[in-house]
mmCIF file of C-alpha atoms in Angstrom:
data_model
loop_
_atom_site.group_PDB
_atom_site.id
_atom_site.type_symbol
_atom_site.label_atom_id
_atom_site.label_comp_id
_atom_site.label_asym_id
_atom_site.label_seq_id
_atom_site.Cartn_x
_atom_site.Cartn_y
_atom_site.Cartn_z
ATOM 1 C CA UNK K 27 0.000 0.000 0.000
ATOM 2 C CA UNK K 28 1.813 2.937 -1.161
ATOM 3 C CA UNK K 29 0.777 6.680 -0.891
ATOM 4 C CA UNK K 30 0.529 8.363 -4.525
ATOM 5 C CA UNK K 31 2.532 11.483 -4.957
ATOM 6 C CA UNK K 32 0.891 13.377 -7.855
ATOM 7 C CA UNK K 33 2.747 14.898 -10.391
ATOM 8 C CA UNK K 34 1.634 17.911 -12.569
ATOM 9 C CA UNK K 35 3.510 19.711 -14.727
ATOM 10 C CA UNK K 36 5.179 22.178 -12.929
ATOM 11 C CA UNK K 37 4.435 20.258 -9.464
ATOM 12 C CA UNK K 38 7.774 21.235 -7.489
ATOM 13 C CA UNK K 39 7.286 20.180 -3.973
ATOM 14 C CA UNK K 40 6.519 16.115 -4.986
ATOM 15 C CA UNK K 41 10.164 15.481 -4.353
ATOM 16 C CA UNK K 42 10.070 17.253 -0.619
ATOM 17 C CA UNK K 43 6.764 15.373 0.028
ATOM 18 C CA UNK K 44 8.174 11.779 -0.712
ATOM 19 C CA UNK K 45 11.000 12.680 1.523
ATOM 20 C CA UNK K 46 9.060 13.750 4.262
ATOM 21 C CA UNK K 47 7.143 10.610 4.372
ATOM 22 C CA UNK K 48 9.590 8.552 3.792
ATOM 23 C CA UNK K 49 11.546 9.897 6.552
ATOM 24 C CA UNK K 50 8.300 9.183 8.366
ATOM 25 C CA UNK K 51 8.444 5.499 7.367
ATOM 26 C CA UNK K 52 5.639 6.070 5.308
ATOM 27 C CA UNK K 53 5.345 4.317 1.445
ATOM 28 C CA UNK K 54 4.873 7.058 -1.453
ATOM 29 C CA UNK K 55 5.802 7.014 -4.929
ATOM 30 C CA UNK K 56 5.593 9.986 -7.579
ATOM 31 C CA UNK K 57 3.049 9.829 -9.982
ATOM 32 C CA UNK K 58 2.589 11.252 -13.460
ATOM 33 C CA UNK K 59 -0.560 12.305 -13.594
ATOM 34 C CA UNK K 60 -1.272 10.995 -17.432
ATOM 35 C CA UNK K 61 -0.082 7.517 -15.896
ATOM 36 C CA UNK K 62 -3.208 7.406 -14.037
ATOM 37 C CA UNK K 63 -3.389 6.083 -9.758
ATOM 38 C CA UNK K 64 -2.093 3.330 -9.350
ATOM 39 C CA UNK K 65 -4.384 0.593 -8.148
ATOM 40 C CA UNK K 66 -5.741 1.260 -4.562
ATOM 41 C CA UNK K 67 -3.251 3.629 -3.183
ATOM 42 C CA UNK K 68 -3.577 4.327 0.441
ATOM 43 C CA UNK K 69 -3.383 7.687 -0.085
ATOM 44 C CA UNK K 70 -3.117 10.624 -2.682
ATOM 45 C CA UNK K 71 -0.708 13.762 -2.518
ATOM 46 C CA UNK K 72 -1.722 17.058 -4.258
ATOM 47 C CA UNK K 73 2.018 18.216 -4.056
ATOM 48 C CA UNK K 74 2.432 22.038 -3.911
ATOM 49 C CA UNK K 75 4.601 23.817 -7.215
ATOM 50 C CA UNK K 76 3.107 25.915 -9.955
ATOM 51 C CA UNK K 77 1.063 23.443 -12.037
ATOM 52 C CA UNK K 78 1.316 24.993 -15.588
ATOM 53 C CA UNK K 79 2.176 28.439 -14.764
ATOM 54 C CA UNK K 80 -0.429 28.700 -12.233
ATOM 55 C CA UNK K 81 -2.276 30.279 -15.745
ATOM 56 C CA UNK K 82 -5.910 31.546 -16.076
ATOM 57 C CA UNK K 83 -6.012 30.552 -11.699
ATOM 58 C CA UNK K 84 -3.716 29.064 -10.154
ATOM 59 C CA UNK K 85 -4.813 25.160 -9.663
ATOM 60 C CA UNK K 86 -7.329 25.939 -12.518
ATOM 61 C CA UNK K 87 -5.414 23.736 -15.178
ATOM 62 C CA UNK K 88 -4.004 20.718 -13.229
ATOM 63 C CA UNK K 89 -8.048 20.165 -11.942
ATOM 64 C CA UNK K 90 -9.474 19.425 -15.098
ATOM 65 C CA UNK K 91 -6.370 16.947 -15.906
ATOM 66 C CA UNK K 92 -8.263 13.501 -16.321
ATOM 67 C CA UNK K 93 -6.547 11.888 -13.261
ATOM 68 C CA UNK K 94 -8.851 13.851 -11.032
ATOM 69 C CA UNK K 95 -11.800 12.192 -11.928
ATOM 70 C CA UNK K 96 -10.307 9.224 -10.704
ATOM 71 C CA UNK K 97 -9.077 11.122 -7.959
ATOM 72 C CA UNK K 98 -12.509 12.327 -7.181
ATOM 73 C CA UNK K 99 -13.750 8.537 -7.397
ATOM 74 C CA UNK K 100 -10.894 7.462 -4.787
ATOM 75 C CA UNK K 101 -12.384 10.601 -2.127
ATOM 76 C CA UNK K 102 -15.443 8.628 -2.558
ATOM 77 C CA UNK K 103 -14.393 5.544 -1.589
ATOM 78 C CA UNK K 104 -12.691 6.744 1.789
ATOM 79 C CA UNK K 105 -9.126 7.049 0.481
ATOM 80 C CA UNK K 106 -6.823 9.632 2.098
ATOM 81 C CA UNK K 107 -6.062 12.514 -0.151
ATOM 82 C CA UNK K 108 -4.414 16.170 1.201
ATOM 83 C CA UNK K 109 -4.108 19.080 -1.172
ATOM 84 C CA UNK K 110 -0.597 21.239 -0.403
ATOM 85 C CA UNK K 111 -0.639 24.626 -1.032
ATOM 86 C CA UNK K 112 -0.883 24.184 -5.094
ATOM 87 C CA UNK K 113 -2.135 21.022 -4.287
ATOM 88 C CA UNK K 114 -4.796 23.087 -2.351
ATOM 89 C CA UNK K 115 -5.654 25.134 -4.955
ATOM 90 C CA UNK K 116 -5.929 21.950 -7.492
ATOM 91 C CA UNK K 117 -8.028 20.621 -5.131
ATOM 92 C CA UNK K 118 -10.298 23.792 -4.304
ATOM 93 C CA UNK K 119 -10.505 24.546 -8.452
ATOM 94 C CA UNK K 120 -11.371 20.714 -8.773
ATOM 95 C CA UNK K 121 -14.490 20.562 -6.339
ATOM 96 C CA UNK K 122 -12.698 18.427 -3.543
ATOM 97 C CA UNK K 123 -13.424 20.992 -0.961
ATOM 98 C CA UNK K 124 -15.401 23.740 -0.406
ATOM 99 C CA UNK K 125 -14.622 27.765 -1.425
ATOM 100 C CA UNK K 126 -11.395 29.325 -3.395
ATOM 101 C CA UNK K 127 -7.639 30.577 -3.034
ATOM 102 C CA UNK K 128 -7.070 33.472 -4.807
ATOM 103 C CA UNK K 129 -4.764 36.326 -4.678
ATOM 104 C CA UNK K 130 -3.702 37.478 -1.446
ATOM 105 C CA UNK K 131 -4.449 40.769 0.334
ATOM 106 C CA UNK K 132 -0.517 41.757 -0.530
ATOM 107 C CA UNK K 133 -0.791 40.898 -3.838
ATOM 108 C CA UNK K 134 2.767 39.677 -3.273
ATOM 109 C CA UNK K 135 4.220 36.284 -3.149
ATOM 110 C CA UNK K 136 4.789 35.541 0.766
ATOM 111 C CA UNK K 137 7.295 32.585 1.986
ATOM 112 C CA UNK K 138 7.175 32.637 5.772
ATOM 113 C CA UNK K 139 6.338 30.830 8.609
ATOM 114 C CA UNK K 140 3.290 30.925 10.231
ATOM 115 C CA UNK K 141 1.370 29.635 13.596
ATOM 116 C CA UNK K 142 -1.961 27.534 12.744
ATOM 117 C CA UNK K 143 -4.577 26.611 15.573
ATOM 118 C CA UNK K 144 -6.084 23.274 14.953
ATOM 119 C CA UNK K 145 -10.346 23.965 14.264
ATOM 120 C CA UNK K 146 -10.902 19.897 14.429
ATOM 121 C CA UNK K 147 -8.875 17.190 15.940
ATOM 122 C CA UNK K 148 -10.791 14.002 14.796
ATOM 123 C CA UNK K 149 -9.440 13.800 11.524
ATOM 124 C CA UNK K 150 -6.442 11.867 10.569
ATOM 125 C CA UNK K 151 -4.553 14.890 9.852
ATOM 126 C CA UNK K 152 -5.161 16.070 13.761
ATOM 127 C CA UNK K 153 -5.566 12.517 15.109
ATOM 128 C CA UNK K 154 -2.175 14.011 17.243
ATOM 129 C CA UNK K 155 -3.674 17.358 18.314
ATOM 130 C CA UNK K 156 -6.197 18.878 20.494
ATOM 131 C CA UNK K 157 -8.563 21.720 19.140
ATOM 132 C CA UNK K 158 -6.562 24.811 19.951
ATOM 133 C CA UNK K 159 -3.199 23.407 19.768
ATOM 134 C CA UNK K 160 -1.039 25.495 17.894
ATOM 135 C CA UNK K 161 2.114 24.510 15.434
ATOM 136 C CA UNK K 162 4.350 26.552 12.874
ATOM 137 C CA UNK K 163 5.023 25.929 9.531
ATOM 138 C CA UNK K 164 5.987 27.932 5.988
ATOM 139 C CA UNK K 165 3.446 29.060 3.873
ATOM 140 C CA UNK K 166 4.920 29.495 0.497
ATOM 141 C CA UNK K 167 2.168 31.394 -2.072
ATOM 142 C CA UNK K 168 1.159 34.247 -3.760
ATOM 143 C CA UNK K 169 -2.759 33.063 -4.482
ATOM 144 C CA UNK K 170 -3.706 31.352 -0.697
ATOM 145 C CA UNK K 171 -6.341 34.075 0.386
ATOM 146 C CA UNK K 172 -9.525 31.782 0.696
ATOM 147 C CA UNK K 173 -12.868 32.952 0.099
ATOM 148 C CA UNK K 174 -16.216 31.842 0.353
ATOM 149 C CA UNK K 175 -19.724 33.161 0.799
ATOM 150 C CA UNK K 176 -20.866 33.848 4.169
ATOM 151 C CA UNK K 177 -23.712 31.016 3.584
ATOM 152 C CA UNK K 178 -20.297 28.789 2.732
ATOM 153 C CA UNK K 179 -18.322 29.841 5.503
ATOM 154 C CA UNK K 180 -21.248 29.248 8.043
ATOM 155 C CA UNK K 181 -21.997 25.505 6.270
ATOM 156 C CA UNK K 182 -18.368 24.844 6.991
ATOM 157 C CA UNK K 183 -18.722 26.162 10.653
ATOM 158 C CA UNK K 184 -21.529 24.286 11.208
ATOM 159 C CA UNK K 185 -20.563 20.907 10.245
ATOM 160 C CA UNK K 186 -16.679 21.361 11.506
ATOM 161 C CA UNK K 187 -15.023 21.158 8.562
ATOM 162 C CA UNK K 188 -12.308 23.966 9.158
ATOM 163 C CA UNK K 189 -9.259 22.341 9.547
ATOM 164 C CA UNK K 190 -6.422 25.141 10.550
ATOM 165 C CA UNK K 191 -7.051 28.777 10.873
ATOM 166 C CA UNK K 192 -4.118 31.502 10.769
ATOM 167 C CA UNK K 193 -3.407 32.552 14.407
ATOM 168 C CA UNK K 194 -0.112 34.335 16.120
ATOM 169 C CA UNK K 195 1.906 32.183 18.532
ATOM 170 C CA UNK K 196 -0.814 32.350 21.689
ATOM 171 C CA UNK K 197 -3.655 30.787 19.421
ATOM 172 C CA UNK K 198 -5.050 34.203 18.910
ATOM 173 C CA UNK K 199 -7.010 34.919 15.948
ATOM 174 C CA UNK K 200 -6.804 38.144 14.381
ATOM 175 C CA UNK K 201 -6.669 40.097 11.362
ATOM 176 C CA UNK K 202 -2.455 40.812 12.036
ATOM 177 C CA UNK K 203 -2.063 37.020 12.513
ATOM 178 C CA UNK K 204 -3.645 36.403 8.648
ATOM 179 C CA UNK K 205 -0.570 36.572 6.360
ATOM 180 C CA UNK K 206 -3.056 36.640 3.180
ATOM 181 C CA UNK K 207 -6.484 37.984 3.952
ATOM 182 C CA UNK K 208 -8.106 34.817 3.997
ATOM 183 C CA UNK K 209 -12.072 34.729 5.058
ATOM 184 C CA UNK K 210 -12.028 34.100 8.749
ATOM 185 C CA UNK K 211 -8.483 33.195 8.709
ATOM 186 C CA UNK K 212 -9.139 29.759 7.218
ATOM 187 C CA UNK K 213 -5.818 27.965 6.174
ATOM 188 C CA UNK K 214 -7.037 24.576 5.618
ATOM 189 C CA UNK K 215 -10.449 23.050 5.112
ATOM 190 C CA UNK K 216 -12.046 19.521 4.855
ATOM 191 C CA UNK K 217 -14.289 18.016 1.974
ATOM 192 C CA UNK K 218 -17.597 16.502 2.815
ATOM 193 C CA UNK K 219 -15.656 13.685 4.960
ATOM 194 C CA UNK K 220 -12.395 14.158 7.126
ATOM 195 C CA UNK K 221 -10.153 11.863 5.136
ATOM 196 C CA UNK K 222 -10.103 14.810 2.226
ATOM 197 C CA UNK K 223 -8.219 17.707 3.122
ATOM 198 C CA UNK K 224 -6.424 20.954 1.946
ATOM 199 C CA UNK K 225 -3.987 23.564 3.333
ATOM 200 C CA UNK K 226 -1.944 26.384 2.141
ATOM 201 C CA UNK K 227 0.911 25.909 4.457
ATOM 202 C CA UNK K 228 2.899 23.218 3.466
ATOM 203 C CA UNK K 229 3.399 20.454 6.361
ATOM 204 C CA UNK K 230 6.217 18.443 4.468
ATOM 205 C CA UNK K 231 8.180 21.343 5.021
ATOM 206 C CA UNK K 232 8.093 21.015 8.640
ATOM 207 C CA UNK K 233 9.034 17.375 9.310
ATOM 208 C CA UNK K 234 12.518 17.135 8.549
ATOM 209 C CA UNK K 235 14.124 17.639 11.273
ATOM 210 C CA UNK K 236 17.261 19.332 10.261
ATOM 211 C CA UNK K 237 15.473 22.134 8.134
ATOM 212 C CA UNK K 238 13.651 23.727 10.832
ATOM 213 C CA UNK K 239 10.462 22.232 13.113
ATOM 214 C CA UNK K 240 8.576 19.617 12.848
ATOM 215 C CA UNK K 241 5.453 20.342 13.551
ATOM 216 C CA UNK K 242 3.798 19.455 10.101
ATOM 217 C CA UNK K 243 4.612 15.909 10.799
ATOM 218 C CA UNK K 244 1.877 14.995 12.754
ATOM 219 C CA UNK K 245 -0.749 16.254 9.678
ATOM 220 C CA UNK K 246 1.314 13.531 6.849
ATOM 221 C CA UNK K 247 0.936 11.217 9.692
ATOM 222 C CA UNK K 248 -2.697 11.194 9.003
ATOM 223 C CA UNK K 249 -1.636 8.728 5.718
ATOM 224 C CA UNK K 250 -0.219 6.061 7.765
ATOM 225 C CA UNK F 18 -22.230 26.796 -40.011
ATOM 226 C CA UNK F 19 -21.453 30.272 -38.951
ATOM 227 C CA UNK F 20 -18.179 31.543 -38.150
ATOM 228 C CA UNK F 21 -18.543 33.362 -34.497
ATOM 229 C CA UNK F 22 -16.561 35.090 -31.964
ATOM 230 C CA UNK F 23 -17.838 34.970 -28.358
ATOM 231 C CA UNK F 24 -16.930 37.367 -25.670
ATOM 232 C CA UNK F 25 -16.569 35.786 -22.326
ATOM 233 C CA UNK F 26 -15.810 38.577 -19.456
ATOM 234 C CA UNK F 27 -15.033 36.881 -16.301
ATOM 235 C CA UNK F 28 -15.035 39.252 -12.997
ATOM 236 C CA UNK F 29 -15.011 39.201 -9.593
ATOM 237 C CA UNK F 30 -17.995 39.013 -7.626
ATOM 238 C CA UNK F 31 -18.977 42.681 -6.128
ATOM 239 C CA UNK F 32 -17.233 42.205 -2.410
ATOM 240 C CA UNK F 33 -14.469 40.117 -3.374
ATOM 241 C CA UNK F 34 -11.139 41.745 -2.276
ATOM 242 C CA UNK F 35 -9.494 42.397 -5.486
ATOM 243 C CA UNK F 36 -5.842 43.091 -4.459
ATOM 244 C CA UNK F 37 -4.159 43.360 -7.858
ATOM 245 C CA UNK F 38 -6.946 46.118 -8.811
ATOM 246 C CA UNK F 39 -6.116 47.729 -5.679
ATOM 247 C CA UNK F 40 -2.404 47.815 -6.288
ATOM 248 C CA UNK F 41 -3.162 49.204 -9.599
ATOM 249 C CA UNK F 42 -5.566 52.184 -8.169
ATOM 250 C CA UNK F 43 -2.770 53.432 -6.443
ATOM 251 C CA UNK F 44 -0.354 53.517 -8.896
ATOM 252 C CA UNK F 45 -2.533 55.330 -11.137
ATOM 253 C CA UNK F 46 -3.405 57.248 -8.697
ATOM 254 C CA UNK F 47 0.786 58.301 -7.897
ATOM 255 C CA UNK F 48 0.410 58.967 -11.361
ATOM 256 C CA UNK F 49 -1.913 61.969 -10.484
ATOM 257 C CA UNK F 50 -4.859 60.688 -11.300
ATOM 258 C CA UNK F 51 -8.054 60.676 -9.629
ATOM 259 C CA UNK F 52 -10.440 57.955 -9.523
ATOM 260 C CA UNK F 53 -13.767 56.786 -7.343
ATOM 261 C CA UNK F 54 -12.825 53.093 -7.834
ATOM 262 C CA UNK F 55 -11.008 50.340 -10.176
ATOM 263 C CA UNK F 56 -12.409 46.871 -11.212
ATOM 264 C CA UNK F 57 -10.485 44.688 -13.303
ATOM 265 C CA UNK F 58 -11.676 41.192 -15.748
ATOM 266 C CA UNK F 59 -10.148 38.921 -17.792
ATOM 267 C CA UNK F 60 -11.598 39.075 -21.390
ATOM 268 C CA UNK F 61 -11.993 35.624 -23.277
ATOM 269 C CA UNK F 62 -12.259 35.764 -27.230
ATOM 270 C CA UNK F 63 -13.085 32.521 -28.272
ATOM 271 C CA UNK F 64 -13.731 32.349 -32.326
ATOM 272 C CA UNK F 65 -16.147 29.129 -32.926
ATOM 273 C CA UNK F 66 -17.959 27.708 -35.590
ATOM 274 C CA UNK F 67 -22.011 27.454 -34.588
ATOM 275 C CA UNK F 68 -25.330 26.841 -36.246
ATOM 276 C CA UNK F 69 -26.647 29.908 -34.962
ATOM 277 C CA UNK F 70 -25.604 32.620 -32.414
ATOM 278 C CA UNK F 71 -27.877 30.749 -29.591
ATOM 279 C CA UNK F 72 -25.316 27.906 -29.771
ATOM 280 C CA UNK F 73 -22.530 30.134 -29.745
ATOM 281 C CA UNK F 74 -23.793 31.664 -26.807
ATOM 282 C CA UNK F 75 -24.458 28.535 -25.599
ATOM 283 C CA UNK F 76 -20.826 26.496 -25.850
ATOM 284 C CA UNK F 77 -19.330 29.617 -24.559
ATOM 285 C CA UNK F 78 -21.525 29.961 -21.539
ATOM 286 C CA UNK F 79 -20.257 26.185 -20.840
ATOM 287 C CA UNK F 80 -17.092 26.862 -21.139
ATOM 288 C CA UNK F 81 -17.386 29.650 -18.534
ATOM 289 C CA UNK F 82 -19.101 27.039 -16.317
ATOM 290 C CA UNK F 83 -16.293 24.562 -16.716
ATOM 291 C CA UNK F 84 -12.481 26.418 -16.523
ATOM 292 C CA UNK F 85 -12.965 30.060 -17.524
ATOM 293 C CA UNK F 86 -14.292 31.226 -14.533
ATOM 294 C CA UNK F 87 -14.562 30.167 -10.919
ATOM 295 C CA UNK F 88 -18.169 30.502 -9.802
ATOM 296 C CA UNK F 89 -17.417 30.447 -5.858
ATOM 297 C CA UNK F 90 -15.250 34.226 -6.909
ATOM 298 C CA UNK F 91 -16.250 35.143 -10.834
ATOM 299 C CA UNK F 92 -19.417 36.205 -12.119
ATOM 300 C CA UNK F 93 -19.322 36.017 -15.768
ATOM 301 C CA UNK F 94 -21.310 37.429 -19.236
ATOM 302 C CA UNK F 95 -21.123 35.978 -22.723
ATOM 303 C CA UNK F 96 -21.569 38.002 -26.119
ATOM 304 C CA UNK F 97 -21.631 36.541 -29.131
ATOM 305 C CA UNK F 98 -21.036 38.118 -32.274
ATOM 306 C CA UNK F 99 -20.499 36.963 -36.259
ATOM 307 C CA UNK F 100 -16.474 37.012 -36.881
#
């Protein structure tokens, strides 16, 4: 049972993801997207990059490759799959999860590390957390602002499926803690079940330990 | 068949924070201009071959559905004209 690492073209972070869960003892593989999933994987990997130029919106091309429908079909059947940062957007463009990333309130590119509160523990992502607990990692994008409808932002309150929300390094949420604007400082939301899952911040850039923390561990831990 | 173009104008939904507009207000606006307020769209000109203008309209409006805009942020209007 081997996790599938997808690759797009212009996918740049599927090498940093394998290594991250390999170093976690976890099995992965890249994957070329027109090579189709392998049979049953145990999990999928939208890898972060900038999946054909990030052109017309960023994500926009890489959803409507033909591997996502069978990507789509594996979120169905209870499979594992978390969207990173492009991956994210690939995932938000290809109607995985709820809402949008688009440009953020800088209209700048931002690569820096920020604190995320945990919304929901009782996913496998947060199986290690408690609600409130609070971990660092980079964020690494230039469209992560996410943005939804007030009706869409109170469905996804209502049935729990925020995942991470921007905070500063007490948990606090705020408007000066929100590196990109997003709508109620979301950073990471669920699909319609807990096993589906995307985040800007990039988690498999905080698990090796000798470039930095490792709190992002605990969320690729969620494939094992 | 008729040779048609169709206009697709993809925009942001009133509300949505449109940062690169923003940016762009202000530099006009170091420029010395005054202004009340900037939008921007993206502008689609797709050049198809239809029965009529109706399913022109119609192929275009799907293809606004489907990639060229993103309904959660973009409202969007088709116009079809002969090329």
């Amino acid at each position: 049972m081997t996790v599938a690492i997808i690759r797009f073209g212009g996918s740049n972070c599927d090498r940093d993801t394998l290594r991250a869960l390999s170093h976690l003892g976890i099995d992965a593989e890249i994957v070329w997207h027109e090579d189709g999933l392998p049979e049953d994987p145990s999990g999928i990997v939208l890898p972060g990059g900038f999946s054909y130029g990030d052109y017309l919106r960023a994500g926009a091309m890489a959803a409507r490759a033909p591997i996502m429908e069978d990507v789509r079909g594996a979120a169905d059947d209870g499979t594992p799959i978390l969207g990173i940062c492009n991956g994210a957007q690939i995932g938000s463009e290809g109607g995985l999860t709820p809402g949008a990333f688009t440009t953020n309130r800088s209209a700048r590119f931002q690569c820096e590390p920020v604190f995320l509160r945990v919304e929901n523990a009782d996913t496998p992502w947060t199986a290690a957390f408690d609600v409130g607990d609070v971990i660092e990692v980079p964020i690494a994008h230039g469209e992560g602002r996410f943005e939804i409808d007030a009706d869409g932002l109170s469905t996804l309150q209502e049935n729990d499926r925020i995942l991470f929300r921007y905070c500063d390094a007490d948990g606090e949420i705020s408007e000066a803690a929100n590196p990109n604007g997003s709508t109620d400082s979301v950073a990471g939301v669920l699909g319609t079940d807990a096993h589906v899952a995307v985040m800007m911040p990039h988690p498999e850039r905080a698990t090796l330990p000798d470039i930095g923390g490792t709190d992002g561990a605990p969320v690729l831990e969620g494939f094992r | 068949m008729t040779a048609y173009t169709a206009t697709v104008t993809v925009r942001l939904k009133r509300g949505v924070l449109d940062p690169e507009a923003e940016t762009t207000r202000n530099a006009l606006e170091r420029l010395g201009f005054e202004l009340e307020g900037l939008r921007s769209a993206d502008r689609f000109e797709v050049d198809l071959e239809a029965d009529d203008a109706e399913a022109a309209a119609e192929r275009a409006t799907e293809m606004a559905e489907r990639l060229l805009a993103n309904p959660t942020i973009h409202d969007y209007e088709v116009e079809v004209a002969e090329a």
